Coordinates of C-alpha atoms in Angstrom, one line a residue:
Chain A
X1 CA 144.1 165.8 73.1
X2 CA 144.1 165.2 69.5
X3 CA 142.0 162.1 69.0
X4 CA 143.0 161.5 65.4
X5 CA 146.7 161.8 66.0
X6 CA 148.1 160.0 63.0
X7 CA 151.6 159.7 64.4
X8 CA 152.3 156.3 65.7
X9 CA 154.4 156.6 68.9
X10 CA 155.2 152.9 69.1
X11 CA 155.0 150.2 66.5
X12 CA 156.5 146.8 66.8
X13 CA 156.1 143.5 65.0
X14 CA 157.1 140.1 66.2
X15 CA 156.8 136.5 65.2
X16 CA 157.9 135.2 68.6
X17 CA 154.7 135.8 70.6
X18 CA 155.4 132.7 72.7
X19 CA 158.5 134.3 74.2
X20 CA 156.7 137.5 75.0
X21 CA 153.8 135.6 76.4
X22 CA 156.0 133.4 78.6
X23 CA 157.9 136.5 79.9
X24 CA 154.7 138.3 80.7
X25 CA 153.2 135.3 82.3
X26 CA 156.1 135.3 84.9
X27 CA 154.6 138.6 86.2
X28 CA 151.0 137.8 85.5
X29 CA 150.1 137.3 89.2
X30 CA 148.7 140.9 89.4
X31 CA 146.0 141.9 87.0
X32 CA 147.1 145.4 86.4
X33 CA 150.5 146.5 85.1
X34 CA 152.4 149.6 84.3
X35 CA 154.1 149.8 80.9
X36 CA 157.1 151.9 79.9
X37 CA 158.2 152.0 76.3
X38 CA 161.6 153.3 75.3
X39 CA 163.8 153.0 72.3
X40 CA 165.4 149.9 73.9
X41 CA 162.3 147.9 74.6
X42 CA 159.2 147.6 76.6
X43 CA 159.3 147.3 80.4
X44 CA 156.2 145.9 82.1
X45 CA 156.0 146.4 85.9
X46 CA 153.6 145.0 88.5
X47 CA 153.5 145.7 92.2
X48 CA 152.1 143.8 95.2
X49 CA 151.4 145.3 98.6
X50 CA 154.0 148.1 97.9
X51 CA 156.8 145.8 99.2
X52 CA 157.4 143.9 96.0
X53 CA 157.8 144.7 92.3
X54 CA 158.4 142.7 89.3
X55 CA 159.6 143.9 85.9
X56 CA 159.6 142.0 82.7
X57 CA 161.8 143.6 80.0
X58 CA 160.9 142.9 76.4
X59 CA 164.0 143.8 74.6
X60 CA 163.6 145.2 71.2
X61 CA 165.5 142.2 69.8
X62 CA 162.4 140.1 70.6
X63 CA 160.7 142.1 67.8
X64 CA 161.5 141.8 64.2
X65 CA 160.5 145.5 63.7
X66 CA 160.6 148.1 66.4
X67 CA 160.0 151.7 66.1
X68 CA 159.6 154.3 68.8
X69 CA 159.1 158.0 68.3
X70 CA 159.0 159.7 71.6
X71 CA 156.4 162.4 71.4
X72 CA 158.4 164.3 73.9
X73 CA 161.5 164.2 71.8
X74 CA 159.7 165.4 68.7
X75 CA 159.4 169.2 68.9
X76 CA 157.2 169.3 65.9
X77 CA 154.6 167.2 67.6
X78 CA 154.8 169.2 70.7
X79 CA 153.9 172.3 68.7
X80 CA 151.3 170.6 66.7
X81 CA 149.3 168.4 69.0
X82 CA 150.2 168.8 72.6
X83 CA 149.1 171.5 75.0
X84 CA 151.1 173.2 77.6
X85 CA 150.2 170.7 80.3
X86 CA 152.0 167.9 78.5
X87 CA 155.1 169.9 78.2
X88 CA 155.0 170.7 81.9
X89 CA 154.9 167.0 82.7
X90 CA 157.9 166.5 80.5
X91 CA 159.9 168.9 82.6
X92 CA 159.0 167.2 85.8
X93 CA 159.9 163.8 84.5
X94 CA 163.4 163.1 83.8
X95 CA 162.5 160.2 81.6
X96 CA 162.0 162.2 78.5
X97 CA 162.6 159.3 76.3
X98 CA 160.0 156.9 77.6
X99 CA 156.2 156.8 77.4
X100 CA 154.3 155.2 80.2
X101 CA 150.7 153.9 80.8
X102 CA 148.8 151.5 82.8
X103 CA 147.2 148.4 81.3
X104 CA 145.2 145.3 82.2
X105 CA 147.9 142.6 82.2
X106 CA 145.4 139.8 82.5
X107 CA 143.6 141.1 79.4
X108 CA 146.9 141.4 77.6
X109 CA 147.8 137.8 78.5
X110 CA 144.5 136.5 77.3
X111 CA 144.8 138.3 74.1
X112 CA 148.2 136.9 73.4
X113 CA 146.9 133.5 74.1
X114 CA 144.1 133.9 71.5
X115 CA 147.0 133.8 69.1
X116 CA 148.3 130.5 70.4
X117 CA 144.8 129.0 70.4
X118 CA 145.0 128.2 66.8
X119 CA 148.3 126.4 66.7
X120 CA 147.7 124.5 69.9
X121 CA 144.4 123.3 68.6
X122 CA 146.1 122.1 65.4
X123 CA 148.8 120.4 67.4
X124 CA 146.2 118.6 69.5
X125 CA 144.3 117.6 66.4
X126 CA 147.4 116.3 64.8
X127 CA 148.3 114.2 67.7
X128 CA 144.8 113.1 68.3
X129 CA 144.2 112.1 64.7
X130 CA 147.2 109.8 64.6
X131 CA 147.4 108.4 61.1
X132 CA 144.8 110.8 59.7
X133 CA 147.3 113.7 59.4
X134 CA 146.3 114.3 55.8
X135 CA 143.1 115.8 57.0
X136 CA 142.4 119.1 55.5
X137 CA 142.9 122.3 57.5
X138 CA 141.1 124.6 55.1
X139 CA 143.6 123.7 52.4
X140 CA 146.8 124.5 54.3
X141 CA 149.6 122.1 53.5
X142 CA 150.7 120.0 56.4
X143 CA 154.3 121.2 56.5
X144 CA 153.1 124.8 57.1
X145 CA 151.2 123.6 60.2
X146 CA 154.2 122.4 61.9
X147 CA 155.4 125.8 63.0
X148 CA 153.3 128.7 63.7
X149 CA 153.9 131.4 61.1
X150 CA 151.8 134.1 62.6
X151 CA 152.8 137.6 63.5
X152 CA 151.8 140.0 66.1
X153 CA 151.8 143.8 65.7
X154 CA 151.8 146.2 68.6
X155 CA 150.7 149.8 68.0
X156 CA 150.4 152.7 70.4
X157 CA 149.3 156.1 69.1
X158 CA 150.0 158.0 72.2
X159 CA 148.4 159.2 75.4
X160 CA 144.6 158.6 75.5
X161 CA 144.7 155.9 72.8
X162 CA 144.4 152.2 73.2
X163 CA 147.3 149.8 72.9
X164 CA 146.4 147.9 69.8
X165 CA 147.5 144.3 69.1
X166 CA 146.9 142.7 65.7
X167 CA 147.5 139.0 65.6
X168 CA 147.6 137.4 62.3
X169 CA 147.8 133.8 61.5
X170 CA 146.7 132.0 58.3
X171 CA 143.2 133.0 57.6
X172 CA 142.5 134.5 61.0
X173 CA 143.3 137.9 62.2
X174 CA 142.5 139.2 65.7
X175 CA 142.7 142.8 66.7
X176 CA 142.7 143.7 70.4
X177 CA 142.4 147.3 71.6
X178 CA 143.5 147.4 75.2
X179 CA 142.4 150.3 77.2
X180 CA 145.3 152.3 78.6
X181 CA 145.1 153.9 82.0
X182 CA 146.9 156.8 83.5
X183 CA 150.4 155.8 84.5
X184 CA 150.8 155.4 88.2
X185 CA 154.4 156.0 89.1
X186 CA 155.3 153.5 91.8
X187 CA 158.7 154.6 92.9
X188 CA 161.1 151.8 92.2
X189 CA 162.3 149.7 95.1
X190 CA 165.9 150.8 95.1
X191 CA 168.7 148.3 95.2
X192 CA 171.9 149.9 96.3
X193 CA 174.2 148.3 93.7
X194 CA 177.4 149.9 95.3
X195 CA 176.7 148.4 98.7
X196 CA 175.7 144.8 97.9
X197 CA 175.7 142.5 100.9
X198 CA 175.3 139.4 98.8
X199 CA 175.5 138.3 95.2
X200 CA 174.8 134.7 94.3
X201 CA 174.3 133.3 90.9
X202 CA 172.9 129.8 90.5
X203 CA 170.6 127.6 88.5
X204 CA 167.1 128.9 88.7
X205 CA 165.8 125.3 88.9
X206 CA 167.6 124.8 92.2
X207 CA 166.0 127.9 93.8
X208 CA 162.7 126.6 92.4
X209 CA 163.2 123.2 94.1
X210 CA 164.2 124.9 97.4
X211 CA 161.1 127.1 97.4
X212 CA 158.9 124.2 96.5
X213 CA 160.3 122.3 99.4
X214 CA 159.7 125.1 101.8
X215 CA 156.2 125.6 100.5
X216 CA 155.2 122.2 101.8
X217 CA 154.8 123.6 105.3
X218 CA 152.7 126.5 104.0
X219 CA 154.9 129.1 105.7
X220 CA 154.2 132.8 106.1
X221 CA 157.8 134.0 106.0
X222 CA 161.0 133.1 104.3
X223 CA 164.3 133.8 106.0
X224 CA 167.3 134.0 103.8
X225 CA 170.7 133.8 105.5
X226 CA 174.0 134.1 103.8
X227 CA 177.4 133.8 105.3
X228 CA 181.0 133.5 104.2
X229 CA 181.3 130.4 106.3
X230 CA 179.1 127.3 106.7
X231 CA 176.2 127.2 106.1
X232 CA 176.9 129.7 103.3
X233 CA 173.4 130.1 101.9
X234 CA 170.3 128.9 103.6
X235 CA 166.6 129.4 103.0
X236 CA 164.4 128.6 105.9
X237 CA 160.8 129.0 106.9
X238 CA 158.6 128.4 109.9
X239 CA 154.9 127.9 109.5
X240 CA 152.0 126.3 111.4
X241 CA 153.1 122.9 110.1
X242 CA 156.7 123.1 111.3
X243 CA 159.9 124.6 110.0
X244 CA 162.0 123.7 107.0
X245 CA 165.4 124.8 106.0
X246 CA 167.4 124.3 102.7
X247 CA 171.1 124.9 102.7
X248 CA 173.4 125.3 99.7
X249 CA 177.1 124.7 100.2
X250 CA 179.6 127.0 98.5
X251 CA 180.5 124.7 95.6
X252 CA 181.4 126.1 92.2
X253 CA 179.1 123.6 90.5
X254 CA 176.2 124.7 92.8
X255 CA 176.7 128.4 93.3
X256 CA 178.2 129.8 90.2
X257 CA 179.0 133.1 91.9
X258 CA 179.1 133.6 95.6
X259 CA 180.1 137.0 96.9
X260 CA 179.2 137.4 100.6
X261 CA 181.6 139.6 102.6
X262 CA 179.8 139.3 106.0
X263 CA 176.9 137.2 107.4
X264 CA 173.5 138.7 106.7
X265 CA 170.0 137.5 107.4
X266 CA 166.7 138.9 106.1
X267 CA 163.1 137.9 106.2
X268 CA 160.6 138.2 103.4
X269 CA 157.0 137.4 102.9
X270 CA 156.8 133.9 101.5
X271 CA 153.7 134.5 99.5
X272 CA 155.4 137.3 97.6
X273 CA 158.5 135.2 96.9
X274 CA 156.2 132.5 95.5
X275 CA 155.0 135.0 92.9
X276 CA 158.4 134.4 91.2
X277 CA 157.8 130.6 91.0
X278 CA 156.9 130.7 87.4
X279 CA 160.0 132.6 86.5
X280 CA 162.1 130.2 88.6
X281 CA 160.6 127.3 86.7
X282 CA 161.4 128.6 83.2
X283 CA 164.6 130.6 83.8
X284 CA 168.1 129.2 83.3
X285 CA 169.9 131.2 85.9
X286 CA 169.0 133.5 88.8
X287 CA 171.1 136.2 90.3
X288 CA 170.2 136.8 94.0
X289 CA 171.4 140.1 95.2
X290 CA 170.7 141.9 98.4
X291 CA 172.0 145.3 99.6
X292 CA 172.8 146.5 103.1
X293 CA 169.2 147.5 103.8
X294 CA 168.0 144.0 103.0
X295 CA 166.4 144.9 99.7
X296 CA 166.4 141.7 97.7
X297 CA 166.6 141.4 93.9
X298 CA 165.9 138.2 92.1
X299 CA 166.9 138.5 88.5
X300 CA 166.1 135.7 86.2
X301 CA 167.7 135.0 82.9
X302 CA 165.4 133.4 80.5
X303 CA 166.6 131.9 77.2
X304 CA 164.5 131.4 74.2
X305 CA 165.9 130.4 70.9
X306 CA 169.3 132.0 71.6
X307 CA 167.7 135.3 72.8
X308 CA 168.1 136.2 76.4
X309 CA 165.6 138.1 78.4
X310 CA 165.4 139.2 82.0
X311 CA 162.7 139.3 84.6
X312 CA 163.5 141.1 87.8
X313 CA 161.8 140.8 91.1
X314 CA 162.5 143.2 94.0
X315 CA 161.5 142.7 97.6
X316 CA 161.5 144.8 100.8
X317 CA 162.4 142.9 103.9
X318 CA 160.5 142.7 107.1
X319 CA 161.8 145.5 109.2
X320 CA 161.8 144.1 112.7
X321 CA 164.1 141.3 111.7
X322 CA 166.6 143.4 109.9
X323 CA 170.0 142.1 110.7
X324 CA 171.5 145.5 110.5
X325 CA 169.9 146.5 113.8
Chain B
X1 CA 103.0 100.8 70.6
X2 CA 106.0 98.8 69.5
X3 CA 109.5 99.8 68.8
X4 CA 112.5 97.6 68.3
X5 CA 115.7 98.1 66.3
X6 CA 119.2 97.0 66.3
X7 CA 121.9 99.7 66.3
X8 CA 124.4 99.4 63.5
X9 CA 126.2 102.6 64.1
X10 CA 126.8 102.8 67.8
X11 CA 129.6 105.4 67.7
X12 CA 127.5 108.0 65.8
X13 CA 124.6 107.6 68.2
X14 CA 126.9 107.8 71.2
X15 CA 128.6 111.0 69.8
X16 CA 125.3 112.6 69.0
X17 CA 124.0 111.9 72.5
X18 CA 127.2 113.1 74.1
X19 CA 127.0 116.4 72.1
X20 CA 123.3 116.9 73.0
X21 CA 123.8 116.2 76.6
X22 CA 126.2 119.2 76.9
X23 CA 123.2 121.4 76.0
X24 CA 120.4 119.9 78.1
X25 CA 119.4 117.0 80.2
X26 CA 116.1 115.9 78.6
X27 CA 115.3 115.5 75.0
X28 CA 112.2 114.8 73.1
X29 CA 112.8 111.9 70.8
X30 CA 110.4 111.5 68.0
X31 CA 110.5 108.2 66.1
X32 CA 108.6 107.6 62.9
X33 CA 109.0 105.2 60.0
X34 CA 111.7 107.2 58.3
X35 CA 113.3 109.5 60.7
X36 CA 114.4 109.9 64.2
X37 CA 114.5 113.3 65.7
X38 CA 116.0 114.7 68.9
X39 CA 114.6 118.1 70.0
X40 CA 116.1 119.9 73.0
X41 CA 114.4 122.9 74.6
X42 CA 116.2 123.6 77.8
X43 CA 115.5 126.7 79.8
X44 CA 118.5 128.5 78.3
X45 CA 118.4 130.3 75.0
X46 CA 119.7 127.4 72.9
X47 CA 117.4 125.0 71.1
X48 CA 118.6 122.0 69.2
X49 CA 116.9 120.0 66.5
X50 CA 118.7 117.0 65.2
X51 CA 117.1 114.9 62.5
X52 CA 118.6 111.7 61.2
X53 CA 117.2 109.1 58.7
X54 CA 116.6 106.0 60.8
X55 CA 118.8 103.9 58.5
X56 CA 121.9 105.9 59.2
X57 CA 122.2 104.4 62.7
X58 CA 119.6 101.7 62.9
X59 CA 119.1 98.4 61.2
X60 CA 116.1 96.1 61.2
X61 CA 114.0 98.9 62.4
X62 CA 110.4 98.2 63.4
X63 CA 107.9 100.7 64.7
X64 CA 104.2 100.6 65.2
X65 CA 101.8 102.8 67.1
X66 CA 98.2 103.9 67.0
X67 CA 99.3 107.4 66.2
X68 CA 100.3 106.8 62.6
X69 CA 103.3 104.8 63.6
X70 CA 104.9 107.8 65.4
X71 CA 106.3 107.5 68.9
X72 CA 107.2 110.4 71.1
X73 CA 109.4 109.9 74.1
X74 CA 111.1 112.1 76.7
X75 CA 114.6 110.7 77.1
X76 CA 117.1 111.5 79.9
X77 CA 120.2 112.1 77.8
X78 CA 122.8 111.4 80.5
X79 CA 121.3 108.0 81.2
X80 CA 121.1 107.2 77.6
X81 CA 124.7 108.3 77.1
X82 CA 125.9 106.1 79.9
X83 CA 124.1 103.1 78.5
X84 CA 125.4 103.7 75.0
X85 CA 129.0 104.0 76.3
X86 CA 128.8 100.5 77.7
X87 CA 128.2 99.2 74.2
X88 CA 131.5 100.6 72.9
X89 CA 132.9 97.1 72.4
X90 CA 129.6 95.4 71.7
X91 CA 129.2 93.0 68.8
X92 CA 125.5 93.6 68.7
X93 CA 123.1 96.0 70.4
X94 CA 119.4 96.3 70.2
X95 CA 117.1 99.0 71.5
X96 CA 113.4 98.4 72.3
X97 CA 110.6 100.1 74.0
X98 CA 109.1 98.0 76.8
X99 CA 107.7 98.2 80.3
X100 CA 109.6 97.5 83.4
X101 CA 108.2 94.4 85.1
X102 CA 108.2 95.8 88.6
X103 CA 106.2 99.0 88.2
X104 CA 105.0 99.0 84.6
X105 CA 106.8 102.2 83.8
X106 CA 108.0 102.6 80.2
X107 CA 111.7 102.0 79.6
X108 CA 114.0 101.9 76.6
X109 CA 115.8 98.7 76.9
X110 CA 119.3 98.4 75.5
X111 CA 120.5 94.9 75.1
X112 CA 124.2 94.6 74.5
X113 CA 125.9 91.4 73.3
X114 CA 129.6 91.2 73.7
X115 CA 131.3 88.1 72.4
X116 CA 134.6 87.3 74.0
X117 CA 137.1 85.1 72.2
X118 CA 139.7 84.9 74.9
X119 CA 141.4 81.6 75.8
X120 CA 139.7 81.4 79.2
X121 CA 136.1 81.7 78.1
X122 CA 134.4 81.8 74.8
X123 CA 130.9 82.8 74.3
X124 CA 129.0 85.9 74.7
X125 CA 128.0 88.2 77.5
X126 CA 124.6 89.8 77.6
X127 CA 124.1 93.2 79.3
X128 CA 120.8 94.9 79.6
X129 CA 120.5 98.6 80.3
X130 CA 117.2 100.2 81.2
X131 CA 116.6 103.8 80.3
X132 CA 113.5 105.2 82.0
X133 CA 111.5 107.3 79.6
X134 CA 108.2 109.1 79.5
X135 CA 105.8 108.5 76.6
X136 CA 104.5 111.8 75.3
X137 CA 101.1 112.1 73.7
X138 CA 101.0 113.5 70.2
X139 CA 99.0 116.4 71.4
X140 CA 101.5 117.4 74.0
X141 CA 104.3 117.8 71.5
X142 CA 102.2 119.2 68.7
X143 CA 103.0 122.8 69.8
X144 CA 106.8 122.2 69.6
X145 CA 108.0 123.1 66.2
X146 CA 111.3 124.1 64.8
X147 CA 111.1 127.9 64.6
X148 CA 110.2 129.3 61.2
X149 CA 113.1 131.4 60.1
X150 CA 113.0 134.0 57.4
X151 CA 115.4 133.8 54.5
X152 CA 118.9 134.2 55.9
X153 CA 120.8 137.4 55.2
X154 CA 124.1 135.6 55.2
X155 CA 125.2 132.0 55.4
X156 CA 128.7 130.8 55.8
X157 CA 130.6 127.6 56.6
X158 CA 132.4 128.2 59.9
X159 CA 136.1 127.7 60.4
X160 CA 137.1 124.6 62.4
X161 CA 134.8 124.6 65.5
X162 CA 137.5 123.6 67.9
X163 CA 139.4 126.7 66.9
X164 CA 136.4 129.0 67.3
X165 CA 135.7 127.3 70.6
X166 CA 139.2 127.9 72.0
X167 CA 139.0 131.6 70.9
X168 CA 135.5 131.8 72.5
X169 CA 137.0 130.4 75.8
X170 CA 139.6 133.2 75.7
X171 CA 136.9 135.8 75.1
X172 CA 134.8 134.4 77.9
X173 CA 137.8 134.6 80.3
X174 CA 138.6 138.1 79.1
X175 CA 135.1 139.2 80.0
X176 CA 135.2 137.4 83.4
X177 CA 138.6 138.7 84.3
X178 CA 138.1 142.4 83.7
X179 CA 134.6 143.0 84.8
X180 CA 133.7 140.8 87.8
X181 CA 131.2 143.3 89.1
X182 CA 129.2 143.2 85.9
X183 CA 129.1 139.4 86.1
X184 CA 127.8 139.4 89.6
X185 CA 125.2 142.1 88.9
X186 CA 123.6 140.9 85.8
X187 CA 125.2 137.7 84.8
X188 CA 125.6 138.9 81.3
X189 CA 129.3 139.6 81.5
X190 CA 130.0 137.8 78.3
X191 CA 128.2 139.2 75.3
X192 CA 129.8 138.2 72.0
X193 CA 128.9 139.9 68.8
X194 CA 129.1 137.4 65.9
X195 CA 128.9 138.7 62.4
X196 CA 129.5 137.3 58.9
X197 CA 129.1 138.4 55.3
X198 CA 128.8 136.7 51.9
X199 CA 132.4 137.4 51.1
X200 CA 133.6 134.5 53.2
X201 CA 134.3 136.4 56.4
X202 CA 133.3 135.7 60.0
X203 CA 133.9 137.9 63.0
X204 CA 133.7 137.5 66.7
X205 CA 133.8 140.6 68.9
X206 CA 133.9 141.4 72.5
X207 CA 133.8 144.8 74.1
X208 CA 134.4 145.6 77.7
X209 CA 136.1 148.2 79.9
X210 CA 139.6 146.8 79.6
X211 CA 139.7 145.6 76.1
X212 CA 138.0 145.4 72.7
X213 CA 138.8 142.2 70.9
X214 CA 137.8 141.1 67.4
X215 CA 138.8 138.0 65.6
X216 CA 138.2 137.9 61.9
X217 CA 138.3 134.7 59.8
X218 CA 138.7 135.1 56.0
X219 CA 138.5 132.9 53.1
X220 CA 135.5 130.9 54.3
X221 CA 132.9 129.4 52.0
X222 CA 129.4 130.7 51.5
X223 CA 127.6 127.6 50.5
X224 CA 124.7 127.5 48.1
X225 CA 121.6 126.8 50.1
X226 CA 118.6 125.2 48.4
X227 CA 116.1 127.2 50.3
X228 CA 118.1 130.4 49.8
X229 CA 119.4 130.7 46.3
X230 CA 122.2 133.2 45.8
X231 CA 119.6 136.0 45.3
X232 CA 120.9 138.0 48.2
X233 CA 119.5 140.8 46.1
X234 CA 120.4 144.3 46.9
X235 CA 122.6 143.3 49.9
X236 CA 126.3 144.1 49.2
X237 CA 128.4 141.0 49.3
X238 CA 130.8 142.3 52.0
X239 CA 128.1 143.8 54.3
X240 CA 128.2 142.1 57.7
X241 CA 125.1 140.7 59.3
X242 CA 125.5 140.5 63.1
X243 CA 123.9 138.9 66.1
X244 CA 124.7 139.1 69.8
X245 CA 125.0 135.9 71.7
X246 CA 125.8 134.9 75.3
X247 CA 129.4 133.7 75.3
X248 CA 128.7 130.7 77.6
X249 CA 125.8 129.5 75.5
X250 CA 127.8 129.9 72.3
X251 CA 130.6 127.9 73.8
X252 CA 128.1 125.1 74.5
X253 CA 126.8 125.2 71.0
X254 CA 130.3 124.8 69.7
X255 CA 130.7 121.7 71.7
X256 CA 127.9 120.1 69.8
X257 CA 130.1 120.4 66.7
X258 CA 132.0 117.3 67.8
X259 CA 130.1 115.3 65.3
X260 CA 129.9 117.7 62.4
X261 CA 132.0 118.0 59.4
X262 CA 130.5 121.1 58.0
X263 CA 128.8 123.8 60.0
X264 CA 126.7 126.4 58.4
X265 CA 125.8 129.5 60.4
X266 CA 122.9 131.6 59.1
X267 CA 122.2 135.1 60.2
X268 CA 118.8 136.5 60.1
X269 CA 117.5 139.9 61.1
X270 CA 116.2 138.6 64.3
X271 CA 117.6 135.2 65.0
X272 CA 120.7 133.1 64.3
X273 CA 120.8 129.5 63.4
X274 CA 123.7 127.1 63.3
X275 CA 123.2 124.1 61.2
X276 CA 125.4 121.0 61.3
X277 CA 125.6 118.7 58.3
X278 CA 127.1 115.3 58.0
X279 CA 128.0 112.6 60.5

């Protein structure tokens, strides 16, 4: 491997670190993540117990500058720097326009928060100081303090290199070099989009409230039942402290979309559903889809300053309670 | 041995005590005619020396002892802090060294007068707080000296401490999160490398398996120090001098900055010193 590969595979710049941070925090329940970079954006995936996956997609519109030069697309680079092994891998993988690697998500989150450390401190100080807002902050005028003006650069130089973050704000710059690990392909949990058994779109808040309600009895499993007739959509759980059930009626104001041809019931591990709680709390809408094998997809739409991002959670059902049997 | 004073600046003394108590539990308090000095030498690697002119916080200050009017006390900081906190609304507070009537043990006695002017009652309330202390003989503390430091390589006024502190907390979390095994093995999971130069730059760096992080502050001041005139000699201005510190201890030191307006860090070949000026 050419250690001094001068060609930057991926470079992006953003001034909206907060958005990226809040998206990544949604899937921050597992310390290690897989990253896939394409010309459309950055996809970060985590997996728990091989029965759930969560993806956060950082669309390129979250970045003010975004450039991706796939090393696999660039024949010159293949000739110059890559050995035969790399090319072989290319042939095996169909995804010739993405690059992938593993990364410590917990470290990435902490790094992105170093950035916020400054502005949050200043905010605190401003509130705390009350009338003394004229206090000097190293000579930076007050109006500039109001909004963070910092930027964050992401740079990846290719396989075997670190993912570099350069956070710049006022007089401080922080550089983070995150070790990248070999990509561990995880085989996506497939959702059969052409044989959907249910599709429900509702406010994410309400799903959050329902899950919170059920969480009170510290259950082990969550049963999701949908039906074209009453009770339409119900979430229920049974745990050592008793059982709870939340039902949603099919009201346009409640369930924006409700497409359920036949009654279906599936059971999922409650703890894994709870992983999505953070996304439920900050998202505006959630699309709950399930296919005929019981695979559940929770897709959250998260709005930030007019930009919409998506975080997607996929779940495998418990097999013994599969309603298709 | 006599010591009696009224405290005119309770808030400074309270803040100072609060800062010191985050570093250690016991302090050596040396009182003489001009100065009061707190010295902390806890087990850990941080030592604190805080010297104040007595008239910055005290008024009507009277001291007398057989040992050239110097009194050395060992003071439990948390007890002192609790006592001082109760004077927050006091109109008058006095501190004197005396003996507890019951067992003759030495105490610092803090007498707090609070005058209330409410419609129900007018007059004043008197509260007395007793802080048990140990009187140290001059000989026993003779050996404790502020370390002699060579001329600093680099001295720089640090950026706002709360900011460095929050970054330090992130660094400490980073080192915890990614190498739990190392923490449990050696307890030194968090080694931060601090460096600075005479071109107004200060760096904090952490290296572990998952990540290498470095924060760089620019545009800081390199103050003129009396004992170290700008004769940095052959040392290039932008050359960094570095020290390695324990992240947790460094975090504690930064807490002490609650009182300070200006903080000067000096780097020496073998030791580092953080100096706080101003109250």
